[in-house]
Amino acid sequence: MSAIKILARVLTTRVGPHIELAVETESGEVLKVLATEDQIDRLVDEFEDILNSPAVPDDGEPPDAA
């Protein structure tokens, strides 16, 4: 597994039947992936679950990857 990077921005666009996600890190690295609408819907659900869950104390370390 690669080292955790800090997110700078996320861009999205439609590409045919898919949605392209471009994720850029603070260091300028860009990862582009294609996803279906169903995958994006599940991703949104995951974000909503995280945002609606209780916050944990900040120990200065990034969270473990899921």
PDB file of N, CA, C and O in Angstrom:
ATOM      1  N   MET A   1       0.841  -1.174   0.000  1.00  0.00           N
ATOM      2  CA  MET A   1       0.000   0.000   0.000  1.00  0.00           C
ATOM      3  C   MET A   1       0.888   1.240   0.000  1.00  0.00           C
ATOM      4  O   MET A   1       1.920   1.282   0.656  1.00  0.00           O
ATOM      5  N   SER A   2       0.478   2.251  -0.736  1.00  0.00           N
ATOM      6  CA  SER A   2       1.277   3.476  -0.824  1.00  0.00           C
ATOM      7  C   SER A   2       1.022   4.381   0.382  1.00  0.00           C
ATOM      8  O   SER A   2       0.057   4.221   1.111  1.00  0.00           O
ATOM      9  N   ALA A   3       1.890   5.343   0.541  1.00  0.00           N
ATOM     10  CA  ALA A   3       1.779   6.290   1.650  1.00  0.00           C
ATOM     11  C   ALA A   3       0.533   7.150   1.484  1.00  0.00           C
ATOM     12  O   ALA A   3       0.099   7.434   0.370  1.00  0.00           O
ATOM     13  N   ILE A   4      -0.026   7.584   2.595  1.00  0.00           N
ATOM     14  CA  ILE A   4      -1.202   8.444   2.567  1.00  0.00           C
ATOM     15  C   ILE A   4      -0.797   9.847   2.115  1.00  0.00           C
ATOM     16  O   ILE A   4       0.212  10.385   2.560  1.00  0.00           O
ATOM     17  N   LYS A   5      -1.570  10.405   1.206  1.00  0.00           N
ATOM     18  CA  LYS A   5      -1.332  11.750   0.670  1.00  0.00           C
ATOM     19  C   LYS A   5      -2.461  12.669   1.137  1.00  0.00           C
ATOM     20  O   LYS A   5      -3.564  12.219   1.418  1.00  0.00           O
ATOM     21  N   ILE A   6      -2.203  13.960   1.182  1.00  0.00           N
ATOM     22  CA  ILE A   6      -3.229  14.931   1.567  1.00  0.00           C
ATOM     23  C   ILE A   6      -3.953  15.410   0.314  1.00  0.00           C
ATOM     24  O   ILE A   6      -3.331  15.805  -0.677  1.00  0.00           O
ATOM     25  N   LEU A   7      -5.272  15.361   0.363  1.00  0.00           N
ATOM     26  CA  LEU A   7      -6.116  15.739  -0.762  1.00  0.00           C
ATOM     27  C   LEU A   7      -6.074  17.241  -0.994  1.00  0.00           C
ATOM     28  O   LEU A   7      -6.191  18.037  -0.057  1.00  0.00           O
ATOM     29  N   ALA A   8      -5.907  17.633  -2.251  1.00  0.00           N
ATOM     30  CA  ALA A   8      -5.941  19.044  -2.617  1.00  0.00           C
ATOM     31  C   ALA A   8      -7.286  19.387  -3.261  1.00  0.00           C
ATOM     32  O   ALA A   8      -7.897  20.383  -2.932  1.00  0.00           O
ATOM     33  N   ARG A   9      -7.735  18.511  -4.195  1.00  0.00           N
ATOM     34  CA  ARG A   9      -9.024  18.753  -4.836  1.00  0.00           C
ATOM     35  C   ARG A   9      -9.500  17.515  -5.575  1.00  0.00           C
ATOM     36  O   ARG A   9      -8.720  16.612  -5.867  1.00  0.00           O
ATOM     37  N   VAL A  10     -10.789  17.513  -5.865  1.00  0.00           N
ATOM     38  CA  VAL A  10     -11.413  16.444  -6.635  1.00  0.00           C
ATOM     39  C   VAL A  10     -12.230  17.099  -7.739  1.00  0.00           C
ATOM     40  O   VAL A  10     -12.989  18.029  -7.484  1.00  0.00           O
ATOM     41  N   LEU A  11     -12.049  16.616  -8.942  1.00  0.00           N
ATOM     42  CA  LEU A  11     -12.821  17.105 -10.084  1.00  0.00           C
ATOM     43  C   LEU A  11     -13.591  15.940 -10.677  1.00  0.00           C
ATOM     44  O   LEU A  11     -13.108  14.801 -10.674  1.00  0.00           O
ATOM     45  N   THR A  12     -14.775  16.213 -11.198  1.00  0.00           N
ATOM     46  CA  THR A  12     -15.579  15.166 -11.822  1.00  0.00           C
ATOM     47  C   THR A  12     -16.098  15.647 -13.165  1.00  0.00           C
ATOM     48  O   THR A  12     -16.318  16.836 -13.376  1.00  0.00           O
ATOM     49  N   THR A  13     -16.279  14.684 -14.074  1.00  0.00           N
ATOM     50  CA  THR A  13     -16.869  14.982 -15.377  1.00  0.00           C
ATOM     51  C   THR A  13     -17.476  13.702 -15.929  1.00  0.00           C
ATOM     52  O   THR A  13     -17.072  12.604 -15.551  1.00  0.00           O
ATOM     53  N   ARG A  14     -18.439  13.833 -16.798  1.00  0.00           N
ATOM     54  CA  ARG A  14     -19.026  12.663 -17.461  1.00  0.00           C
ATOM     55  C   ARG A  14     -18.155  12.283 -18.659  1.00  0.00           C
ATOM     56  O   ARG A  14     -17.702  13.135 -19.410  1.00  0.00           O
ATOM     57  N   VAL A  15     -17.962  10.994 -18.813  1.00  0.00           N
ATOM     58  CA  VAL A  15     -17.231  10.440 -19.952  1.00  0.00           C
ATOM     59  C   VAL A  15     -18.070   9.280 -20.467  1.00  0.00           C
ATOM     60  O   VAL A  15     -18.017   8.172 -19.927  1.00  0.00           O
ATOM     61  N   GLY A  16     -18.896   9.553 -21.459  1.00  0.00           N
ATOM     62  CA  GLY A  16     -19.809   8.527 -21.961  1.00  0.00           C
ATOM     63  C   GLY A  16     -20.746   8.099 -20.835  1.00  0.00           C
ATOM     64  O   GLY A  16     -21.316   8.939 -20.137  1.00  0.00           O
ATOM     65  N   PRO A  17     -20.863   6.789 -20.607  1.00  0.00           N
ATOM     66  CA  PRO A  17     -21.761   6.308 -19.555  1.00  0.00           C
ATOM     67  C   PRO A  17     -21.140   6.365 -18.155  1.00  0.00           C
ATOM     68  O   PRO A  17     -21.776   6.016 -17.178  1.00  0.00           O
ATOM     69  N   HIS A  18     -19.904   6.795 -18.070  1.00  0.00           N
ATOM     70  CA  HIS A  18     -19.187   6.799 -16.796  1.00  0.00           C
ATOM     71  C   HIS A  18     -19.000   8.212 -16.250  1.00  0.00           C
ATOM     72  O   HIS A  18     -19.240   9.197 -16.928  1.00  0.00           O
ATOM     73  N   ILE A  19     -18.521   8.275 -15.023  1.00  0.00           N
ATOM     74  CA  ILE A  19     -18.142   9.531 -14.390  1.00  0.00           C
ATOM     75  C   ILE A  19     -16.659   9.432 -14.076  1.00  0.00           C
ATOM     76  O   ILE A  19     -16.211   8.447 -13.470  1.00  0.00           O
ATOM     77  N   GLU A  20     -15.902  10.408 -14.539  1.00  0.00           N
ATOM     78  CA  GLU A  20     -14.460  10.421 -14.261  1.00  0.00           C
ATOM     79  C   GLU A  20     -14.213  11.230 -12.992  1.00  0.00           C
ATOM     80  O   GLU A  20     -14.705  12.342 -12.842  1.00  0.00           O
ATOM     81  N   LEU A  21     -13.458  10.642 -12.071  1.00  0.00           N
ATOM     82  CA  LEU A  21     -13.009  11.331 -10.865  1.00  0.00           C
ATOM     83  C   LEU A  21     -11.527  11.600 -11.024  1.00  0.00           C
ATOM     84  O   LEU A  21     -10.754  10.679 -11.295  1.00  0.00           O
ATOM     85  N   ALA A  22     -11.124  12.836 -10.870  1.00  0.00           N
ATOM     86  CA  ALA A  22      -9.707  13.200 -10.870  1.00  0.00           C
ATOM     87  C   ALA A  22      -9.391  13.693  -9.466  1.00  0.00           C
ATOM     88  O   ALA A  22      -9.956  14.682  -9.004  1.00  0.00           O
ATOM     89  N   VAL A  23      -8.521  12.969  -8.773  1.00  0.00           N
ATOM     90  CA  VAL A  23      -8.140  13.291  -7.401  1.00  0.00           C
ATOM     91  C   VAL A  23      -6.710  13.804  -7.424  1.00  0.00           C
ATOM     92  O   VAL A  23      -5.806  13.110  -7.889  1.00  0.00           O
ATOM     93  N   GLU A  24      -6.533  15.028  -6.923  1.00  0.00           N
ATOM     94  CA  GLU A  24      -5.198  15.630  -6.909  1.00  0.00           C
ATOM     95  C   GLU A  24      -4.712  15.777  -5.473  1.00  0.00           C
ATOM     96  O   GLU A  24      -5.458  16.193  -4.592  1.00  0.00           O
ATOM     97  N   THR A  25      -3.438  15.439  -5.254  1.00  0.00           N
ATOM     98  CA  THR A  25      -2.835  15.585  -3.932  1.00  0.00           C
ATOM     99  C   THR A  25      -2.147  16.939  -3.826  1.00  0.00           C
ATOM    100  O   THR A  25      -1.933  17.618  -4.829  1.00  0.00           O
ATOM    101  N   GLU A  26      -1.791  17.315  -2.592  1.00  0.00           N
ATOM    102  CA  GLU A  26      -1.077  18.579  -2.393  1.00  0.00           C
ATOM    103  C   GLU A  26       0.238  18.626  -3.159  1.00  0.00           C
ATOM    104  O   GLU A  26       0.701  19.690  -3.544  1.00  0.00           O
ATOM    105  N   SER A  27       0.848  17.463  -3.400  1.00  0.00           N
ATOM    106  CA  SER A  27       2.123  17.429  -4.118  1.00  0.00           C
ATOM    107  C   SER A  27       1.940  17.464  -5.639  1.00  0.00           C
ATOM    108  O   SER A  27       2.909  17.430  -6.379  1.00  0.00           O
ATOM    109  N   GLY A  28       0.668  17.523  -6.104  1.00  0.00           N
ATOM    110  CA  GLY A  28       0.402  17.640  -7.529  1.00  0.00           C
ATOM    111  C   GLY A  28       0.159  16.333  -8.249  1.00  0.00           C
ATOM    112  O   GLY A  28      -0.102  16.331  -9.451  1.00  0.00           O
ATOM    113  N   GLU A  29       0.230  15.206  -7.548  1.00  0.00           N
ATOM    114  CA  GLU A  29      -0.066  13.926  -8.187  1.00  0.00           C
ATOM    115  C   GLU A  29      -1.556  13.848  -8.486  1.00  0.00           C
ATOM    116  O   GLU A  29      -2.374  14.295  -7.691  1.00  0.00           O
ATOM    117  N   VAL A  30      -1.902  13.276  -9.641  1.00  0.00           N
ATOM    118  CA  VAL A  30      -3.306  13.156 -10.038  1.00  0.00           C
ATOM    119  C   VAL A  30      -3.612  11.699 -10.341  1.00  0.00           C
ATOM    120  O   VAL A  30      -2.862  11.031 -11.059  1.00  0.00           O
ATOM    121  N   LEU A  31      -4.715  11.222  -9.782  1.00  0.00           N
ATOM    122  CA  LEU A  31      -5.217   9.881 -10.066  1.00  0.00           C
ATOM    123  C   LEU A  31      -6.579  10.055 -10.713  1.00  0.00           C
ATOM    124  O   LEU A  31      -7.447  10.744 -10.166  1.00  0.00           O
ATOM    125  N   LYS A  32      -6.753   9.452 -11.892  1.00  0.00           N
ATOM    126  CA  LYS A  32      -8.042   9.509 -12.572  1.00  0.00           C
ATOM    127  C   LYS A  32      -8.633   8.110 -12.620  1.00  0.00           C
ATOM    128  O   LYS A  32      -7.934   7.154 -12.955  1.00  0.00           O
ATOM    129  N   VAL A  33      -9.925   8.018 -12.279  1.00  0.00           N
ATOM    130  CA  VAL A  33     -10.633   6.745 -12.344  1.00  0.00           C
ATOM    131  C   VAL A  33     -11.994   6.967 -12.982  1.00  0.00           C
ATOM    132  O   VAL A  33     -12.558   8.058 -12.905  1.00  0.00           O
ATOM    133  N   LEU A  34     -12.507   5.927 -13.621  1.00  0.00           N
ATOM    134  CA  LEU A  34     -13.861   5.955 -14.161  1.00  0.00           C
ATOM    135  C   LEU A  34     -14.750   5.151 -13.227  1.00  0.00           C
ATOM    136  O   LEU A  34     -14.358   4.082 -12.750  1.00  0.00           O
ATOM    137  N   ALA A  35     -15.953   5.658 -12.979  1.00  0.00           N
ATOM    138  CA  ALA A  35     -16.904   4.985 -12.103  1.00  0.00           C
ATOM    139  C   ALA A  35     -18.284   5.004 -12.752  1.00  0.00           C
ATOM    140  O   ALA A  35     -18.596   5.887 -13.552  1.00  0.00           O
ATOM    141  N   THR A  36     -19.105   4.033 -12.374  1.00  0.00           N
ATOM    142  CA  THR A  36     -20.489   4.026 -12.824  1.00  0.00           C
ATOM    143  C   THR A  36     -21.304   4.939 -11.909  1.00  0.00           C
ATOM    144  O   THR A  36     -20.853   5.325 -10.828  1.00  0.00           O
ATOM    145  N   GLU A  37     -22.511   5.274 -12.344  1.00  0.00           N
ATOM    146  CA  GLU A  37     -23.388   6.086 -11.492  1.00  0.00           C
ATOM    147  C   GLU A  37     -23.674   5.368 -10.178  1.00  0.00           C
ATOM    148  O   GLU A  37     -23.739   6.008  -9.125  1.00  0.00           O
ATOM    149  N   ASP A  38     -23.833   4.049 -10.223  1.00  0.00           N
ATOM    150  CA  ASP A  38     -24.084   3.277  -9.011  1.00  0.00           C
ATOM    151  C   ASP A  38     -22.897   3.366  -8.046  1.00  0.00           C
ATOM    152  O   ASP A  38     -23.083   3.520  -6.832  1.00  0.00           O
ATOM    153  N   GLN A  39     -21.696   3.298  -8.566  1.00  0.00           N
ATOM    154  CA  GLN A  39     -20.508   3.418  -7.714  1.00  0.00           C
ATOM    155  C   GLN A  39     -20.422   4.806  -7.074  1.00  0.00           C
ATOM    156  O   GLN A  39     -20.090   4.931  -5.892  1.00  0.00           O
ATOM    157  N   ILE A  40     -20.743   5.842  -7.837  1.00  0.00           N
ATOM    158  CA  ILE A  40     -20.735   7.200  -7.287  1.00  0.00           C
ATOM    159  C   ILE A  40     -21.808   7.338  -6.219  1.00  0.00           C
ATOM    160  O   ILE A  40     -21.578   7.938  -5.163  1.00  0.00           O
ATOM    161  N   ASP A  41     -22.972   6.754  -6.445  1.00  0.00           N
ATOM    162  CA  ASP A  41     -24.050   6.797  -5.462  1.00  0.00           C
ATOM    163  C   ASP A  41     -23.612   6.133  -4.153  1.00  0.00           C
ATOM    164  O   ASP A  41     -23.853   6.664  -3.068  1.00  0.00           O
ATOM    165  N   ARG A  42     -22.936   4.994  -4.263  1.00  0.00           N
ATOM    166  CA  ARG A  42     -22.442   4.324  -3.050  1.00  0.00           C
ATOM    167  C   ARG A  42     -21.340   5.134  -2.377  1.00  0.00           C
ATOM    168  O   ARG A  42     -21.254   5.179  -1.144  1.00  0.00           O
ATOM    169  N   LEU A  43     -20.508   5.798  -3.156  1.00  0.00           N
ATOM    170  CA  LEU A  43     -19.465   6.659  -2.597  1.00  0.00           C
ATOM    171  C   LEU A  43     -20.083   7.819  -1.816  1.00  0.00           C
ATOM    172  O   LEU A  43     -19.645   8.146  -0.705  1.00  0.00           O
ATOM    173  N   VAL A  44     -21.113   8.428  -2.378  1.00  0.00           N
ATOM    174  CA  VAL A  44     -21.823   9.512  -1.690  1.00  0.00           C
ATOM    175  C   VAL A  44     -22.409   8.997  -0.377  1.00  0.00           C
ATOM    176  O   VAL A  44     -22.322   9.668   0.658  1.00  0.00           O
ATOM    177  N   ASP A  45     -23.003   7.801  -0.399  1.00  0.00           N
ATOM    178  CA  ASP A  45     -23.538   7.206   0.835  1.00  0.00           C
ATOM    179  C   ASP A  45     -22.445   7.026   1.884  1.00  0.00           C
ATOM    180  O   ASP A  45     -22.662   7.294   3.065  1.00  0.00           O
ATOM    181  N   GLU A  46     -21.270   6.583   1.455  1.00  0.00           N
ATOM    182  CA  GLU A  46     -20.146   6.410   2.378  1.00  0.00           C
ATOM    183  C   GLU A  46     -19.738   7.745   2.993  1.00  0.00           C
ATOM    184  O   GLU A  46     -19.489   7.841   4.192  1.00  0.00           O
ATOM    185  N   PHE A  47     -19.658   8.781   2.157  1.00  0.00           N
ATOM    186  CA  PHE A  47     -19.310  10.115   2.660  1.00  0.00           C
ATOM    187  C   PHE A  47     -20.354  10.607   3.657  1.00  0.00           C
ATOM    188  O   PHE A  47     -20.014  11.168   4.697  1.00  0.00           O
ATOM    189  N   GLU A  48     -21.635  10.406   3.337  1.00  0.00           N
ATOM    190  CA  GLU A  48     -22.692  10.833   4.255  1.00  0.00           C
ATOM    191  C   GLU A  48     -22.596  10.103   5.588  1.00  0.00           C
ATOM    192  O   GLU A  48     -22.782  10.711   6.648  1.00  0.00           O
ATOM    193  N   ASP A  49     -22.305   8.797   5.538  1.00  0.00           N
ATOM    194  CA  ASP A  49     -22.151   8.023   6.780  1.00  0.00           C
ATOM    195  C   ASP A  49     -21.015   8.579   7.628  1.00  0.00           C
ATOM    196  O   ASP A  49     -21.150   8.734   8.838  1.00  0.00           O
ATOM    197  N   ILE A  50     -19.891   8.883   6.989  1.00  0.00           N
ATOM    198  CA  ILE A  50     -18.737   9.427   7.716  1.00  0.00           C
ATOM    199  C   ILE A  50     -19.063  10.797   8.299  1.00  0.00           C
ATOM    200  O   ILE A  50     -18.765  11.088   9.460  1.00  0.00           O
ATOM    201  N   LEU A  51     -19.677  11.653   7.497  1.00  0.00           N
ATOM    202  CA  LEU A  51     -19.986  13.001   7.955  1.00  0.00           C
ATOM    203  C   LEU A  51     -21.017  13.020   9.070  1.00  0.00           C
ATOM    204  O   LEU A  51     -21.030  13.932   9.899  1.00  0.00           O
ATOM    205  N   ASN A  52     -21.882  12.006   9.114  1.00  0.00           N
ATOM    206  CA  ASN A  52     -22.919  11.941  10.145  1.00  0.00           C
ATOM    207  C   ASN A  52     -22.512  11.113  11.353  1.00  0.00           C
ATOM    208  O   ASN A  52     -23.294  10.987  12.294  1.00  0.00           O
ATOM    209  N   SER A  53     -21.315  10.560  11.355  1.00  0.00           N
ATOM    210  CA  SER A  53     -20.856   9.755  12.491  1.00  0.00           C
ATOM    211  C   SER A  53     -20.152  10.653  13.508  1.00  0.00           C
ATOM    212  O   SER A  53     -19.697  11.744  13.173  1.00  0.00           O
ATOM    213  N   PRO A  54     -20.069  10.175  14.758  1.00  0.00           N
ATOM    214  CA  PRO A  54     -19.389  10.982  15.783  1.00  0.00           C
ATOM    215  C   PRO A  54     -17.918  11.202  15.419  1.00  0.00           C
ATOM    216  O   PRO A  54     -17.258  10.307  14.892  1.00  0.00           O
ATOM    217  N   ALA A  55     -17.448  12.389  15.701  1.00  0.00           N
ATOM    218  CA  ALA A  55     -16.036  12.705  15.451  1.00  0.00           C
ATOM    219  C   ALA A  55     -15.179  12.008  16.495  1.00  0.00           C
ATOM    220  O   ALA A  55     -15.599  11.803  17.624  1.00  0.00           O
ATOM    221  N   VAL A  56     -13.974  11.649  16.094  1.00  0.00           N
ATOM    222  CA  VAL A  56     -13.023  11.034  17.025  1.00  0.00           C
ATOM    223  C   VAL A  56     -11.958  12.057  17.364  1.00  0.00           C
ATOM    224  O   VAL A  56     -11.667  12.953  16.570  1.00  0.00           O
ATOM    225  N   PRO A  57     -11.362  11.956  18.542  1.00  0.00           N
ATOM    226  CA  PRO A  57     -10.310  12.915  18.903  1.00  0.00           C
ATOM    227  C   PRO A  57      -9.170  12.890  17.888  1.00  0.00           C
ATOM    228  O   PRO A  57      -8.795  11.837  17.394  1.00  0.00           O
ATOM    229  N   ASP A  58      -8.634  14.048  17.581  1.00  0.00           N
ATOM    230  CA  ASP A  58      -7.538  14.166  16.623  1.00  0.00           C
ATOM    231  C   ASP A  58      -6.219  13.918  17.339  1.00  0.00           C
ATOM    232  O   ASP A  58      -5.831  14.668  18.225  1.00  0.00           O
ATOM    233  N   ASP A  59      -5.529  12.842  16.933  1.00  0.00           N
ATOM    234  CA  ASP A  59      -4.231  12.532  17.541  1.00  0.00           C
ATOM    235  C   ASP A  59      -3.073  12.992  16.655  1.00  0.00           C
ATOM    236  O   ASP A  59      -1.925  12.638  16.880  1.00  0.00           O
ATOM    237  N   GLY A  60      -3.397  13.753  15.591  1.00  0.00           N
ATOM    238  CA  GLY A  60      -2.363  14.275  14.710  1.00  0.00           C
ATOM    239  C   GLY A  60      -2.001  13.335  13.578  1.00  0.00           C
ATOM    240  O   GLY A  60      -1.238  13.685  12.704  1.00  0.00           O
ATOM    241  N   GLU A  61      -2.548  12.127  13.589  1.00  0.00           N
ATOM    242  CA  GLU A  61      -2.241  11.145  12.559  1.00  0.00           C
ATOM    243  C   GLU A  61      -3.440  10.984  11.630  1.00  0.00           C
ATOM    244  O   GLU A  61      -4.586  11.073  12.069  1.00  0.00           O
ATOM    245  N   PRO A  62      -3.213  10.742  10.331  1.00  0.00           N
ATOM    246  CA  PRO A  62      -4.339  10.487   9.433  1.00  0.00           C
ATOM    247  C   PRO A  62      -4.988   9.150   9.775  1.00  0.00           C
ATOM    248  O   PRO A  62      -4.324   8.257  10.335  1.00  0.00           O
ATOM    249  N   PRO A  63      -6.267   8.990   9.479  1.00  0.00           N
ATOM    250  CA  PRO A  63      -6.944   7.721   9.790  1.00  0.00           C
ATOM    251  C   PRO A  63      -6.424   6.586   8.929  1.00  0.00           C
ATOM    252  O   PRO A  63      -5.873   6.805   7.841  1.00  0.00           O
ATOM    253  N   ASP A  64      -6.573   5.354   9.426  1.00  0.00           N
ATOM    254  CA  ASP A  64      -6.202   4.182   8.639  1.00  0.00           C
ATOM    255  C   ASP A  64      -7.113   4.086   7.423  1.00  0.00           C
ATOM    256  O   ASP A  64      -8.297   4.438   7.497  1.00  0.00           O
ATOM    257  N   ALA A  65      -6.589   3.623   6.311  1.00  0.00           N
ATOM    258  CA  ALA A  65      -7.389   3.442   5.111  1.00  0.00           C
ATOM    259  C   ALA A  65      -8.386   2.320   5.333  1.00  0.00           C
ATOM    260  O   ALA A  65      -8.118   1.372   6.064  1.00  0.00           O
ATOM    261  N   ALA A  66      -9.544   2.447   4.704  1.00  0.00           N
ATOM    262  CA  ALA A  66     -10.590   1.438   4.860  1.00  0.00           C
ATOM    263  C   ALA A  66     -10.236   0.190   4.092  1.00  0.00           C
ATOM    264  O   ALA A  66      -9.518   0.164   3.167  1.00  0.00           O
TER     265      ALA A  66
END
